[in-house]
């Protein structure tokens, strides 16, 4: 939860770098919270089967667009790639290459996007 909150504190900060731990914990908690919001929508009757989204899950999803893009861009920066690599999602099977980039270890030492987050944490 600490890493999720750390990513939310950098809500719209696209500069710098994010470790794998920060990125993956953010994504894990995002998934858990969106599932909980969908379940609450189903219980409250605000879930639309046709749209496959509810009021609460829709609000949460929209609220998390900017932080999720920001943490993704910072994760790409950690692998020494520009944030524009996120546009690879527009290519069929581009998500596979993006997942590979997310899983890669960050660039050791400082790079053009900032200091090594692992080194500054120690």
PDB file of C-alpha atoms in Angstrom:
ATOM      1  CA  UNK A   1       0.000   0.000   0.000  1.00  0.00           C
ATOM      2  CA  UNK A   2       2.940   2.315   0.696  1.00  0.00           C
ATOM      3  CA  UNK A   3       4.019   2.170  -2.966  1.00  0.00           C
ATOM      4  CA  UNK A   4       0.481   2.878  -4.189  1.00  0.00           C
ATOM      5  CA  UNK A   5       0.274   5.972  -2.030  1.00  0.00           C
ATOM      6  CA  UNK A   6       3.772   7.025  -3.114  1.00  0.00           C
ATOM      7  CA  UNK A   7       2.622   6.886  -6.742  1.00  0.00           C
ATOM      8  CA  UNK A   8      -0.542   8.853  -5.915  1.00  0.00           C
ATOM      9  CA  UNK A   9       1.527  11.560  -4.225  1.00  0.00           C
ATOM     10  CA  UNK A  10       3.223  12.043  -7.590  1.00  0.00           C
ATOM     11  CA  UNK A  11      -0.233  12.336  -9.167  1.00  0.00           C
ATOM     12  CA  UNK A  12       0.746  14.230 -12.312  1.00  0.00           C
ATOM     13  CA  UNK A  13       4.529  14.109 -12.182  1.00  0.00           C
ATOM     14  CA  UNK A  14       5.789  12.655 -15.428  1.00  0.00           C
ATOM     15  CA  UNK A  15       9.447  13.503 -14.810  1.00  0.00           C
ATOM     16  CA  UNK A  16      11.780  11.219 -12.920  1.00  0.00           C
ATOM     17  CA  UNK A  17      11.870   7.482 -12.501  1.00  0.00           C
ATOM     18  CA  UNK A  18       9.769   4.794 -10.782  1.00  0.00           C
ATOM     19  CA  UNK A  19      11.062   1.463  -9.617  1.00  0.00           C
ATOM     20  CA  UNK A  20       9.418  -1.784 -10.648  1.00  0.00           C
ATOM     21  CA  UNK A  21       8.134  -2.159  -7.103  1.00  0.00           C
ATOM     22  CA  UNK A  22       6.321   1.186  -7.200  1.00  0.00           C
ATOM     23  CA  UNK A  23       4.839   0.467 -10.639  1.00  0.00           C
ATOM     24  CA  UNK A  24       3.654  -3.088  -9.959  1.00  0.00           C
ATOM     25  CA  UNK A  25       2.258  -2.335  -6.499  1.00  0.00           C
ATOM     26  CA  UNK A  26       0.392   0.634  -7.974  1.00  0.00           C
ATOM     27  CA  UNK A  27      -1.084  -1.627 -10.661  1.00  0.00           C
ATOM     28  CA  UNK A  28      -1.946  -4.346  -8.119  1.00  0.00           C
ATOM     29  CA  UNK A  29      -3.818  -1.985  -5.818  1.00  0.00           C
ATOM     30  CA  UNK A  30      -5.459  -0.274  -8.789  1.00  0.00           C
ATOM     31  CA  UNK A  31      -6.802  -3.654  -9.896  1.00  0.00           C
ATOM     32  CA  UNK A  32      -7.997  -4.534  -6.379  1.00  0.00           C
ATOM     33  CA  UNK A  33      -9.724  -1.174  -5.929  1.00  0.00           C
ATOM     34  CA  UNK A  34     -11.410  -1.263  -9.347  1.00  0.00           C
ATOM     35  CA  UNK A  35     -12.732  -4.780  -8.633  1.00  0.00           C
ATOM     36  CA  UNK A  36     -14.025  -3.622  -5.233  1.00  0.00           C
ATOM     37  CA  UNK A  37     -15.690  -0.622  -6.877  1.00  0.00           C
ATOM     38  CA  UNK A  38     -17.332  -2.914  -9.448  1.00  0.00           C
ATOM     39  CA  UNK A  39     -18.577  -5.216  -6.686  1.00  0.00           C
ATOM     40  CA  UNK A  40     -19.991  -2.221  -4.811  1.00  0.00           C
ATOM     41  CA  UNK A  41     -21.675  -1.096  -8.039  1.00  0.00           C
ATOM     42  CA  UNK A  42     -23.264  -4.530  -8.393  1.00  0.00           C
ATOM     43  CA  UNK A  43     -24.500  -4.494  -4.781  1.00  0.00           C
ATOM     44  CA  UNK A  44     -25.870  -0.965  -5.118  1.00  0.00           C
ATOM     45  CA  UNK A  45     -27.418  -1.695  -8.509  1.00  0.00           C
ATOM     46  CA  UNK A  46     -25.404   0.954 -10.322  1.00  0.00           C
ATOM     47  CA  UNK A  47     -23.520  -1.514 -12.544  1.00  0.00           C
ATOM     48  CA  UNK A  48     -24.514  -1.628 -16.214  1.00  0.00           C
ATOM     49  CA  UNK A  49     -24.031  -5.055 -17.817  1.00  0.00           C
ATOM     50  CA  UNK A  50     -24.305  -3.513 -21.285  1.00  0.00           C
ATOM     51  CA  UNK A  51     -21.513  -0.996 -20.635  1.00  0.00           C
ATOM     52  CA  UNK A  52     -19.666  -3.338 -18.273  1.00  0.00           C
ATOM     53  CA  UNK A  53     -19.010  -0.493 -15.862  1.00  0.00           C
ATOM     54  CA  UNK A  54     -20.742   1.136 -12.943  1.00  0.00           C
ATOM     55  CA  UNK A  55     -20.903   4.588 -11.448  1.00  0.00           C
ATOM     56  CA  UNK A  56     -18.302   4.039  -8.711  1.00  0.00           C
ATOM     57  CA  UNK A  57     -15.924   2.035 -10.887  1.00  0.00           C
ATOM     58  CA  UNK A  58     -16.284   4.617 -13.651  1.00  0.00           C
ATOM     59  CA  UNK A  59     -15.475   7.505 -11.330  1.00  0.00           C
ATOM     60  CA  UNK A  60     -12.511   5.623  -9.878  1.00  0.00           C
ATOM     61  CA  UNK A  61     -11.255   4.683 -13.338  1.00  0.00           C
ATOM     62  CA  UNK A  62     -11.424   8.253 -14.606  1.00  0.00           C
ATOM     63  CA  UNK A  63      -9.748   9.565 -11.437  1.00  0.00           C
ATOM     64  CA  UNK A  64      -6.861   7.115 -11.887  1.00  0.00           C
ATOM     65  CA  UNK A  65      -6.134   7.872 -15.572  1.00  0.00           C
ATOM     66  CA  UNK A  66      -3.521  10.560 -14.922  1.00  0.00           C
ATOM     67  CA  UNK A  67      -1.714   8.779 -12.043  1.00  0.00           C
ATOM     68  CA  UNK A  68      -1.566   5.507 -13.994  1.00  0.00           C
ATOM     69  CA  UNK A  69      -0.133   7.229 -17.072  1.00  0.00           C
ATOM     70  CA  UNK A  70       2.339   9.147 -14.893  1.00  0.00           C
ATOM     71  CA  UNK A  71       3.637   6.056 -13.081  1.00  0.00           C
ATOM     72  CA  UNK A  72       3.873   4.202 -16.406  1.00  0.00           C
ATOM     73  CA  UNK A  73       5.896   7.012 -17.983  1.00  0.00           C
ATOM     74  CA  UNK A  74       8.200   7.139 -14.965  1.00  0.00           C
ATOM     75  CA  UNK A  75       8.634   3.363 -15.186  1.00  0.00           C
ATOM     76  CA  UNK A  76       9.648   3.712 -18.837  1.00  0.00           C
ATOM     77  CA  UNK A  77      12.075   6.448 -17.796  1.00  0.00           C
ATOM     78  CA  UNK A  78      13.637   3.985 -15.346  1.00  0.00           C
ATOM     79  CA  UNK A  79      14.426   1.684 -18.284  1.00  0.00           C
ATOM     80  CA  UNK A  80      15.968   4.712 -20.061  1.00  0.00           C
ATOM     81  CA  UNK A  81      13.124   5.089 -22.560  1.00  0.00           C
ATOM     82  CA  UNK A  82      10.958   8.090 -23.279  1.00  0.00           C
ATOM     83  CA  UNK A  83       7.334   8.144 -22.154  1.00  0.00           C
ATOM     84  CA  UNK A  84       6.231   8.170 -25.790  1.00  0.00           C
ATOM     85  CA  UNK A  85       6.871   4.415 -25.786  1.00  0.00           C
ATOM     86  CA  UNK A  86       3.439   4.200 -24.159  1.00  0.00           C
ATOM     87  CA  UNK A  87       1.962   4.789 -27.618  1.00  0.00           C
ATOM     88  CA  UNK A  88       3.129   1.291 -28.565  1.00  0.00           C
ATOM     89  CA  UNK A  89      -0.220   0.219 -27.100  1.00  0.00           C
ATOM     90  CA  UNK A  90      -1.787   1.429 -30.340  1.00  0.00           C
ATOM     91  CA  UNK A  91       0.019  -1.323 -32.256  1.00  0.00           C
ATOM     92  CA  UNK A  92      -1.430  -4.865 -32.189  1.00  0.00           C
ATOM     93  CA  UNK A  93       0.477  -6.931 -29.627  1.00  0.00           C
ATOM     94  CA  UNK A  94       2.278  -3.765 -28.532  1.00  0.00           C
ATOM     95  CA  UNK A  95       1.138  -4.485 -24.983  1.00  0.00           C
ATOM     96  CA  UNK A  96       3.404  -7.563 -24.983  1.00  0.00           C
ATOM     97  CA  UNK A  97       6.491  -5.427 -25.662  1.00  0.00           C
ATOM     98  CA  UNK A  98       5.345  -2.877 -23.099  1.00  0.00           C
ATOM     99  CA  UNK A  99       4.995  -5.585 -20.439  1.00  0.00           C
ATOM    100  CA  UNK A 100       8.538  -6.708 -21.264  1.00  0.00           C
ATOM    101  CA  UNK A 101       9.733  -3.138 -20.706  1.00  0.00           C
ATOM    102  CA  UNK A 102       7.842  -2.927 -17.412  1.00  0.00           C
ATOM    103  CA  UNK A 103       9.441  -6.142 -16.185  1.00  0.00           C
ATOM    104  CA  UNK A 104      12.993  -5.152 -17.119  1.00  0.00           C
ATOM    105  CA  UNK A 105      15.260  -3.947 -14.347  1.00  0.00           C
ATOM    106  CA  UNK A 106      15.821  -0.214 -14.351  1.00  0.00           C
ATOM    107  CA  UNK A 107      18.919   1.407 -15.752  1.00  0.00           C
ATOM    108  CA  UNK A 108      21.640   1.170 -13.079  1.00  0.00           C
ATOM    109  CA  UNK A 109      22.906   4.539 -11.960  1.00  0.00           C
ATOM    110  CA  UNK A 110      21.775   7.939 -13.141  1.00  0.00           C
ATOM    111  CA  UNK A 111      20.294   8.310 -16.597  1.00  0.00           C
ATOM    112  CA  UNK A 112      18.905  11.248 -18.579  1.00  0.00           C
ATOM    113  CA  UNK A 113      15.652  11.099 -16.610  1.00  0.00           C
ATOM    114  CA  UNK A 114      17.145  11.377 -13.134  1.00  0.00           C
ATOM    115  CA  UNK A 115      18.957   9.532 -10.387  1.00  0.00           C
ATOM    116  CA  UNK A 116      18.573   5.809  -9.805  1.00  0.00           C
ATOM    117  CA  UNK A 117      15.572   5.342  -7.458  1.00  0.00           C
ATOM    118  CA  UNK A 118      17.139   2.230  -5.958  1.00  0.00           C
ATOM    119  CA  UNK A 119      20.300   4.126  -5.057  1.00  0.00           C
ATOM    120  CA  UNK A 120      18.426   7.068  -3.543  1.00  0.00           C
ATOM    121  CA  UNK A 121      16.282   4.721  -1.424  1.00  0.00           C
ATOM    122  CA  UNK A 122      19.260   3.130   0.313  1.00  0.00           C
TER     123      UNK A 122
END
